[in-house]
XYZ file of C-alpha atoms in Angstrom:
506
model
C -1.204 4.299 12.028
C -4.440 4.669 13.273
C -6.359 8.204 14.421
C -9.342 8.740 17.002
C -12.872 9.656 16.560
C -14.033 13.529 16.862
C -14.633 13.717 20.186
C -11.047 12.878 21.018
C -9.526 15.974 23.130
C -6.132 14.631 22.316
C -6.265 14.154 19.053
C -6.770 16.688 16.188
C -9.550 15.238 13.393
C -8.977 17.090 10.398
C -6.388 16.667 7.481
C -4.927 20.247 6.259
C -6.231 21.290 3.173
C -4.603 19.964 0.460
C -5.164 23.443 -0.953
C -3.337 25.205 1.364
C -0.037 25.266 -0.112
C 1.929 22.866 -2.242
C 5.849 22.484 -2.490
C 7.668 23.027 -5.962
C 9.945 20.850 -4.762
C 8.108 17.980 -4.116
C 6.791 18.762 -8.035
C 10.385 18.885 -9.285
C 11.649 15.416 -7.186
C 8.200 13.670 -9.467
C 9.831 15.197 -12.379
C 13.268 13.639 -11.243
C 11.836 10.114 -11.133
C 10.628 10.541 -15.166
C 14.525 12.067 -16.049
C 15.849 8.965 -13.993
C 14.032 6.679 -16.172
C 15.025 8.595 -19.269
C 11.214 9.295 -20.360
C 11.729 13.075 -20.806
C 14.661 12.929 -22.874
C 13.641 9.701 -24.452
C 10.372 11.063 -25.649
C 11.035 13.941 -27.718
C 14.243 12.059 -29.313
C 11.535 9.608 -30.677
C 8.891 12.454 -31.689
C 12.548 13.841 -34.163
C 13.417 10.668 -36.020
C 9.784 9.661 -36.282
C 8.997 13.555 -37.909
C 12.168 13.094 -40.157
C 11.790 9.906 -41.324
C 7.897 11.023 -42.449
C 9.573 13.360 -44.796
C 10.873 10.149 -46.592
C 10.117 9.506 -49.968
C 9.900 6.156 -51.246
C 12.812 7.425 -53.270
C 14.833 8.675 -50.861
C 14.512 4.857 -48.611
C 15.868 3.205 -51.798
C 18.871 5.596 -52.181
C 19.401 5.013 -48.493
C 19.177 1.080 -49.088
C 21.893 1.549 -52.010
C 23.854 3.868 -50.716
C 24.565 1.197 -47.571
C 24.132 -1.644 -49.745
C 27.554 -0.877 -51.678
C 29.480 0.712 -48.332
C 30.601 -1.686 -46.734
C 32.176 0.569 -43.917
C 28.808 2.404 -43.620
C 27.266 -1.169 -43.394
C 29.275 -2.040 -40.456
C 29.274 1.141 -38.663
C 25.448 1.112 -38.769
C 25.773 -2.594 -37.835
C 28.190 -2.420 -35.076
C 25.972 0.910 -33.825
C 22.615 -1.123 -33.855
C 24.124 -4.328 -32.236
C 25.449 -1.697 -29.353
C 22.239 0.103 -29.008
C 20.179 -3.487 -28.533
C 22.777 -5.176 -26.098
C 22.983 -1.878 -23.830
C 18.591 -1.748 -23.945
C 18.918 -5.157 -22.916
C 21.527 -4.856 -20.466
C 19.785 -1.444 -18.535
C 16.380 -2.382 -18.771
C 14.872 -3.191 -15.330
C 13.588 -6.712 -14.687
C 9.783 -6.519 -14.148
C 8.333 -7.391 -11.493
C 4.765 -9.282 -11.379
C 2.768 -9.778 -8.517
C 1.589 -13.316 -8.884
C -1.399 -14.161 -6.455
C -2.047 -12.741 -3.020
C -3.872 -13.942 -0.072
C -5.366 -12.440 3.244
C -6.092 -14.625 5.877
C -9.000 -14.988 7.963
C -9.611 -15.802 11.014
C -12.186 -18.330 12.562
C -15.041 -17.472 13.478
C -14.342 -17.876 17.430
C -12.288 -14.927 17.087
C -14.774 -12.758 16.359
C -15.521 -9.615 18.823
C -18.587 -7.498 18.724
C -18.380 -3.911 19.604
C -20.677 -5.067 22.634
C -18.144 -8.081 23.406
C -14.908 -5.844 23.232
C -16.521 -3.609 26.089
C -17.736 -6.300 28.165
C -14.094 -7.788 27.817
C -12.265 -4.439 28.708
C -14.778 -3.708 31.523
C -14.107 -7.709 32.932
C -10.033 -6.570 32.999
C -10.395 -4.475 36.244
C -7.588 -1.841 34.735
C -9.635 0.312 33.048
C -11.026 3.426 34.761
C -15.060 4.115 34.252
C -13.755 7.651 32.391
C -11.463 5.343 30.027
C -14.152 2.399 29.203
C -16.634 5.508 28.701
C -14.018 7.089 26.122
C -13.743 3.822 24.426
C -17.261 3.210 23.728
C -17.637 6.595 22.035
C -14.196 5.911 20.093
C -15.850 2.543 19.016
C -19.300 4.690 18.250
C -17.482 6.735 15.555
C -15.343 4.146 14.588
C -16.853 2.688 11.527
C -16.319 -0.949 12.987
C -18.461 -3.216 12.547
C -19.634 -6.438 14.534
C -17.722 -9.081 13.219
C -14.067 -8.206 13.378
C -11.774 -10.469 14.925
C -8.693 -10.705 18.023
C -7.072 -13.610 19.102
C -7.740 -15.834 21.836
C -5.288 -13.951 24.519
C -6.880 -10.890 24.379
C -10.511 -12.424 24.337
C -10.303 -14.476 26.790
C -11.181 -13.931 30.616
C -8.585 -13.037 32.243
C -6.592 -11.806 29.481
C -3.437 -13.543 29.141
C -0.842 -11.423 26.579
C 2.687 -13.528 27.056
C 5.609 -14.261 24.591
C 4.033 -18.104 23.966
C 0.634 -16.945 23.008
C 1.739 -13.149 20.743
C 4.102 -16.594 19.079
C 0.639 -18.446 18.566
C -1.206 -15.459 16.773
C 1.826 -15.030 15.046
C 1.920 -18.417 13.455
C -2.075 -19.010 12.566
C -1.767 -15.511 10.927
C 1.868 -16.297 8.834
C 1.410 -19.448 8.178
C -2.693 -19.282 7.233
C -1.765 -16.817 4.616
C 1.003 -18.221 2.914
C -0.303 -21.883 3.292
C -3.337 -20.241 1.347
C -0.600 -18.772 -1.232
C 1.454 -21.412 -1.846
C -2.112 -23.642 -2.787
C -3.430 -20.667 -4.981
C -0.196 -20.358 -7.281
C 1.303 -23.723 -6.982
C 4.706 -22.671 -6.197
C 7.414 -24.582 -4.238
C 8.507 -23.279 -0.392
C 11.966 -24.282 -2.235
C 11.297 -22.295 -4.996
C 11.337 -18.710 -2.884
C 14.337 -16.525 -3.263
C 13.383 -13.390 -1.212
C 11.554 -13.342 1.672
C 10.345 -10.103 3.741
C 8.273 -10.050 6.844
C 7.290 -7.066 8.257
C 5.241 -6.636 11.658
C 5.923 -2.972 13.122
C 5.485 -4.335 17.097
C 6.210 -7.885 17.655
C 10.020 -9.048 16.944
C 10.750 -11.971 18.628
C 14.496 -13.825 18.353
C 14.485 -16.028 16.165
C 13.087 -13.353 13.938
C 9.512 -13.727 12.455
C 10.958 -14.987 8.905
C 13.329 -17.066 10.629
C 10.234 -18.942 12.128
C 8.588 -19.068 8.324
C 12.231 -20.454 7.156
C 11.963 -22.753 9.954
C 8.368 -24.260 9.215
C 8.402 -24.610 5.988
C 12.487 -25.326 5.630
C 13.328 -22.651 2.707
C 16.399 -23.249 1.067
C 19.465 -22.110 2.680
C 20.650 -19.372 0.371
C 16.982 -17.608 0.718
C 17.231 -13.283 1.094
C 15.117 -12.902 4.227
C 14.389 -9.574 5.991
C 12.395 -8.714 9.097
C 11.082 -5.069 9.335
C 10.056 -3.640 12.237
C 9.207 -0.747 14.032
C 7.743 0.570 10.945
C 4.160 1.196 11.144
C 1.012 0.919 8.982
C 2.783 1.559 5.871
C 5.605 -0.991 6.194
C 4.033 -3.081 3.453
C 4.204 -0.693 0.653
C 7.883 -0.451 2.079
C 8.124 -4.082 1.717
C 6.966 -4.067 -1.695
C 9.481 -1.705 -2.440
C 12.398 -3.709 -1.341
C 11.465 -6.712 -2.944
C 11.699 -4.846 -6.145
C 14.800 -3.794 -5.955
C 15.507 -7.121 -4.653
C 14.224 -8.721 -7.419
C 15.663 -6.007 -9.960
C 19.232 -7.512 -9.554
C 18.308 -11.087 -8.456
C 17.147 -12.732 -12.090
C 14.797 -15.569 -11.944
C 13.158 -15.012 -8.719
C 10.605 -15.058 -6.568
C 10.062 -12.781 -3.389
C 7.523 -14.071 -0.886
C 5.869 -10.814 1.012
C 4.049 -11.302 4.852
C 2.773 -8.235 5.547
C 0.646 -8.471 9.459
C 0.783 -6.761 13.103
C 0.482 -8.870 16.408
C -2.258 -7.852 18.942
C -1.716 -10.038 21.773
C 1.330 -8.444 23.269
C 0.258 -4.848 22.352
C -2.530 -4.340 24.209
C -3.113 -1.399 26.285
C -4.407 -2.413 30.241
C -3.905 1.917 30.643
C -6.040 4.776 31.396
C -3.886 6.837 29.370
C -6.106 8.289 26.084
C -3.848 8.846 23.811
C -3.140 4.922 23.901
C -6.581 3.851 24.178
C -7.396 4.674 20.452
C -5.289 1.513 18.887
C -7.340 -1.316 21.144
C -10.586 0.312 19.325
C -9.108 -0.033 15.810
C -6.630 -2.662 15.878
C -7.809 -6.081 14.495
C -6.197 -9.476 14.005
C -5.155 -10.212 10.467
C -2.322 -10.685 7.898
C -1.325 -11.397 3.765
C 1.027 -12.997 1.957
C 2.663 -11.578 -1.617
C 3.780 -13.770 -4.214
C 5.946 -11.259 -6.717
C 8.017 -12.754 -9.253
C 10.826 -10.903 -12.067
C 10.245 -13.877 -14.611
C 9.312 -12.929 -17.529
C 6.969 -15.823 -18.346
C 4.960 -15.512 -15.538
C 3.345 -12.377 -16.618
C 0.944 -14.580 -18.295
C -0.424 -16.152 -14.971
C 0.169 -13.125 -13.005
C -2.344 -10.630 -12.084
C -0.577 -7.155 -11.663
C 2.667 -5.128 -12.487
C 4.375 -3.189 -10.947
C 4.491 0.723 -11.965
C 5.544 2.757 -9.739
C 6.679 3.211 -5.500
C 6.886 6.131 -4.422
C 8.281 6.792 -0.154
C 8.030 9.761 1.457
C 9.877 9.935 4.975
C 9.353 12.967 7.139
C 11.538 11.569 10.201
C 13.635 14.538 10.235
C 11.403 16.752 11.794
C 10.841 16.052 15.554
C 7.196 16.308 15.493
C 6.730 14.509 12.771
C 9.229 11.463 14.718
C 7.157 11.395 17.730
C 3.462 11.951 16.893
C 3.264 7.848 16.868
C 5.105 6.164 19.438
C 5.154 3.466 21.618
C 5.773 4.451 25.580
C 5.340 3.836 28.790
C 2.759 5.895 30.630
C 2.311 7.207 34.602
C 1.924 3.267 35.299
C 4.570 2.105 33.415
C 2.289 0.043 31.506
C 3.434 -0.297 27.471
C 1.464 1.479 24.794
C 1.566 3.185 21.342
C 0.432 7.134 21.773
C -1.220 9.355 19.407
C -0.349 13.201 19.751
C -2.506 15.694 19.005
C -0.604 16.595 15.599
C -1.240 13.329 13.783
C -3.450 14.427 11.711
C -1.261 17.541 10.302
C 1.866 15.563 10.164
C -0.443 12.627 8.008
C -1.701 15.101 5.879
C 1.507 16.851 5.246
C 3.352 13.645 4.463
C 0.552 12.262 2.270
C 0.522 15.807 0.397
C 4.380 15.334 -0.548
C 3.843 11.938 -1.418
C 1.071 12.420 -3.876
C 2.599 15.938 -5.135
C 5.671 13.397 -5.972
C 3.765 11.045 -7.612
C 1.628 13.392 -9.635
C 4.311 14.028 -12.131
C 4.597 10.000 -12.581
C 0.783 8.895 -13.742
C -0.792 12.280 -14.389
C -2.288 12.763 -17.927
C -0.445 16.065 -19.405
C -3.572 18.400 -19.473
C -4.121 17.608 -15.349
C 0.138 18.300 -15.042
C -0.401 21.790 -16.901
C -3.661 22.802 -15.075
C -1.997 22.060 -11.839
C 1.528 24.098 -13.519
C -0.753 26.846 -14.294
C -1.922 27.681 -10.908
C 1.239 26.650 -9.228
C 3.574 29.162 -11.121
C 0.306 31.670 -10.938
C 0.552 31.288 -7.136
C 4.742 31.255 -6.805
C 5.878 33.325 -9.329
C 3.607 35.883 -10.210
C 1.310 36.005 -6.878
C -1.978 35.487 -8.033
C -4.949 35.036 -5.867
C -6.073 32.475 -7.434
C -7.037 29.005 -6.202
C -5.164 25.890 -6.590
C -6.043 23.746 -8.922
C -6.091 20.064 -7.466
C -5.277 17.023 -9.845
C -8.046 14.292 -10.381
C -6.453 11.289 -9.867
C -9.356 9.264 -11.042
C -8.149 10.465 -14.324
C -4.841 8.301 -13.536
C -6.134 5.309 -11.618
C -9.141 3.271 -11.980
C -9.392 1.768 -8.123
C -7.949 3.285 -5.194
C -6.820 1.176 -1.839
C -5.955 3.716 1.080
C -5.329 2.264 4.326
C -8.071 1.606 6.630
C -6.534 3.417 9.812
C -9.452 5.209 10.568
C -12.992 6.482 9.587
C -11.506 9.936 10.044
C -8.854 9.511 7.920
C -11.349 8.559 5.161
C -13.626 10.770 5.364
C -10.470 13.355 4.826
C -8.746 11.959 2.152
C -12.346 11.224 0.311
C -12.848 15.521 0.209
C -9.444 16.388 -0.180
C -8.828 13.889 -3.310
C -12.517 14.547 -4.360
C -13.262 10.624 -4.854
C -16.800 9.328 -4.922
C -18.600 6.701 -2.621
C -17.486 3.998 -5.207
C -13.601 4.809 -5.326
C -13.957 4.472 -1.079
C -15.662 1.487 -0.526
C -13.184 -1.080 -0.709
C -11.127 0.749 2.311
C -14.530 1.389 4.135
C -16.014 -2.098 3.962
C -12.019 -3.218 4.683
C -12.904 -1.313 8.080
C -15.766 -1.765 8.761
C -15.560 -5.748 8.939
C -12.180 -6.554 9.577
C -10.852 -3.284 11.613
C -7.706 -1.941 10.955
C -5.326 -4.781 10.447
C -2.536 -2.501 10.248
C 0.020 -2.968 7.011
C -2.380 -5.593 5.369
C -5.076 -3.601 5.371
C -4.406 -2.287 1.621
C -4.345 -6.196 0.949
C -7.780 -7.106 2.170
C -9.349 -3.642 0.130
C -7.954 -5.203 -3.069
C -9.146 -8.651 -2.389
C -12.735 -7.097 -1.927
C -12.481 -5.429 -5.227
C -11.548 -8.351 -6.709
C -14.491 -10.069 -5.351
C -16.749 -7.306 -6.628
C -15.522 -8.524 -10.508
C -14.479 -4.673 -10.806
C -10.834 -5.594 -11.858
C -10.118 -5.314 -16.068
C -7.005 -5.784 -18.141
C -5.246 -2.561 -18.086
C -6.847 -1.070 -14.964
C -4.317 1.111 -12.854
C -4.834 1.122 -8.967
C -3.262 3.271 -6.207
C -2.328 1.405 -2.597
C -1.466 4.046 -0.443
C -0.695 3.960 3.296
C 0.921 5.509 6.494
C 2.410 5.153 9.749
C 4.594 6.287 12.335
C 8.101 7.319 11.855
C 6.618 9.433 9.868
C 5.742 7.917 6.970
C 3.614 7.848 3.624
C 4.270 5.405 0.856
C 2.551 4.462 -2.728
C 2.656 1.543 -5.086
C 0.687 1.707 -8.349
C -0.581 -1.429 -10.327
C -1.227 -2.220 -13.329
C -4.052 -5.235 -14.317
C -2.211 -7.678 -16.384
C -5.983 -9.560 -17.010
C -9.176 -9.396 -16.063
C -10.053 -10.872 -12.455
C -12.831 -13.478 -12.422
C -14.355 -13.482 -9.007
C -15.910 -16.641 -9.579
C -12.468 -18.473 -9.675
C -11.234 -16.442 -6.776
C -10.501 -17.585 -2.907
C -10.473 -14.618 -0.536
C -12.138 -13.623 2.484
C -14.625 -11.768 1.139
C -16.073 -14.544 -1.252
C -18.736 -16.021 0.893
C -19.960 -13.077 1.909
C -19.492 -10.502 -0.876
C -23.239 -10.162 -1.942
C -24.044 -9.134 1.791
C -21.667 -5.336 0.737
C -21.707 -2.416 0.349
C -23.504 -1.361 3.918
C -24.207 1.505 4.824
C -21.774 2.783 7.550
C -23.459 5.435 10.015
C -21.367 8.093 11.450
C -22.486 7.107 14.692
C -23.881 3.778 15.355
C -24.607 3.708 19.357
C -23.454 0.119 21.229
């Protein structure tokens, strides 16, 4: 999902205040996830037998210790009960999942475009109108894109030549780059993958796209693949999501993630504004997952999961079509932006995070935001909502690089600092918005930084069409050493943070 500049008359460029009004019910589904997972109840069971066994004299343990050393049925009751209790922890506990190693991939130099170059290419095309190339330059302006993010070859070159044989081309350098990178980083087998998901929202060719990663590097025959498509920016986090519950029921396995889009058939030759935003933002790139449920790779692995949280607002019509890929007057193919994207975003991302509060929230932020809430609802009190620091629950913070707009919103609304929004604005400004691997490339470049410690909690968070707005939350299993790191960012690191203007004329 991506969103246009300021100037766009098509395109609203504010998020709604977060302030505005929140949904109890949103609240009371975050508090539904802890009951699942018996926290609540388990909780203040433990608080009881820990405050009653205090009151235990040394006395009263060896009276205890008697009184069960000479009953035999007490002996076997309390046997037979603790022999229960372990075999049905074992039994219900979820399988963890680890997320090995990761890898972006890069692309060659050759394929990178200048702001400059990506005009002079769309002015060489003889579609676009003077009005439409003018409307792209000031998109491009406001972007927050720099001048060294990449496309692939069909869309560079002169003519342009988007067909099925060259969108298959991109689609193999970026797959295959990434996971070769994977597979060299963690030393695991192609045979050794049990789960593999692809997802890549526009391009789904027959054979599928992890068909053709099956085929090239000949996975084993009883592999779980999936192909998502059709699912926007935020299909990764969905991906992520699947292969835990994949992995949650599938012991001893490891699910291999590709998370990319595919430029070359998806560009807009149109006059039609709404569908001229995406060529601006859209960049080539991709990343490959390693996550594994074994239970000895934790000590290898970098992260674990916490928490996903989805949040699906399909139901309501404008939320459906504020993203979606058309036709316009000229029947040529394109993915339009209405003028509510911004609303629906900000409404879906303010159910999502109201749902995830409850979930990594330290108790005094939960009853400052309760305060207010039931102030507001029940009693009708003018007073102003209290908004939950999440920096007090996460230590880094990945938010998809759709947009400089976007940012800017989400960086008032969830009061974060400079710091907490680098990663996502240096993710835009030099590789663009590569769509669901965008999150990907942000954590690479904290990585890269040397900001990640044992025990750190981060926040992906992304969004697309459909619509959608989905979270995973890490947790650092070990400290991240960028000096023994390979990632995009590692030759170049020092040359970051850079300042980003709001307007940076081409």
């Amino acid at each position: 999902m991506s969103e246009s500049n300021s100037k766009s008359p098509s395109i609203q460029s504010k998020l709604p205040d977060f302030k505005e009004s929140v949904k109890l019910k949103y609240v009371k589904l975050g508090y539904h996830y802890l009951i699942t997972h018996g926290m609540l109840f388990l909780s203040p069971l433990l608080v009881l037998i820990a405050a009653h066994l205090s009151t235990f004299s040394v006395q009263d343990v060896h009276d205890l210790w008697n009184h069960l050393r000479y009953n035999l049925i007490s002996v076997l009751i309390f046997s037979a009960l603790l022999v229960f209790l372990l075999t049905l922890y074992f039994l219900t506990r979820p399988l963890p999942v680890y997320l090995v190693d990761f890898s972006c991939y890069k692309p060659e130099d050759a394929r990178q475009c200048t702001r400059q170059t990506f005009m002079d290419r769309s002015s060489l095309t003889g579609t676009f109108t003077d009005q439409s190339l003018e409307f792209q330059r000031k998109i491009l302006e406001r972007s927050g894109l720099g001048e060294s993010t990449y496309l692939p070859e069909a869309v560079l070159r002169v003519p342009p030549n988007p067909s099925m044989v060259e969108a298959r081309k991109e689609a193999e350098t970026v797959m295959f780059g990434a996971v070769d990178e994977l597979f060299e980083k963690t030393r695991v087998k192609p045979k050794d993958i049990g789960i593999l998901i692809v997802n890549c929202s526009l391009f789904n060719p027959t054979p599928s796209l992890s068909a053709m990663v099956i085929n090239h590097y000949k996975l084993r025959g009883n592999i779980l693949s999936y192909n998502l498509g059709g699912m926007g920016c935020s299909a990764g986090l969905i991906s992520i999501d699947l292969a835990k519950d994949l992995l949650k029921v599938n012991p001893n396995s490891y699910a291999l993630v590709i998370s990319m889009e595919n430029i070359t058939l998806n560009w807009y030759f149109g006059n039609d504004r709404s569908m001229l935003v995406s060529n601006c933002l859209f960049r080539m790139g991709g990343a490959a997952i390693l996550l594994s449920n074994k239970r000895w790779d934790r000590l290898r692995s970098k992260y674990q999961l916490v928490h996903t949280v989805r949040t699906h607002k399909g139901a309501d019509d404008k939320c459906f079509s504020c993203v979606t890929q058309r036709e316009d007057d000229a029947e040529r193919v394109g993915v339009s932006l209405s003028k509510d994207v911004m609303a629906v975003a900000g409404d879906a991302l303010k159910t999502n995070i109201t749902t995830l509060g409850p979930l990594v929230l330290p108790m005094s932020e939960q009853l400052l935001f309760f305060a207010t809430l039931i102030a507001r609802k029940l009693f009708k009190m003018k007073v102003k909502p209290y908004i939950p620091d999440f920096k007090l629950a996460f230590d880094h913070f990945c938010i998809h690089a759709g947009g400089r707009a976007v940012l800017d919103e989400l960086e008032k609304n969830l009061q974060l600092t400079d710091w907490h929004m680098e990663p996502s604005r240096m993710t835009l400004y030099r590789f663009g918005n590569t769509s669901s691997s965008s999150l990907w490339f942000e954590l690479a470049y904290t990585e890269a930084k040397g900001r990640i410690r044992k025990g750190h909690r981060l926040w992906q968070i992304a969004f697309g069409s459909g619509f959608k707005c989905n979270s995973v939350v890490w947790k650092a299993l070990r400290k991240v050493n960028p000096a023994k790191e390979k990632n995009p960012w590692m030759d170049e690191i020092h040359l970051f943070p850079v300042d980003v203007p709001k307007f940076s004329a081409i």
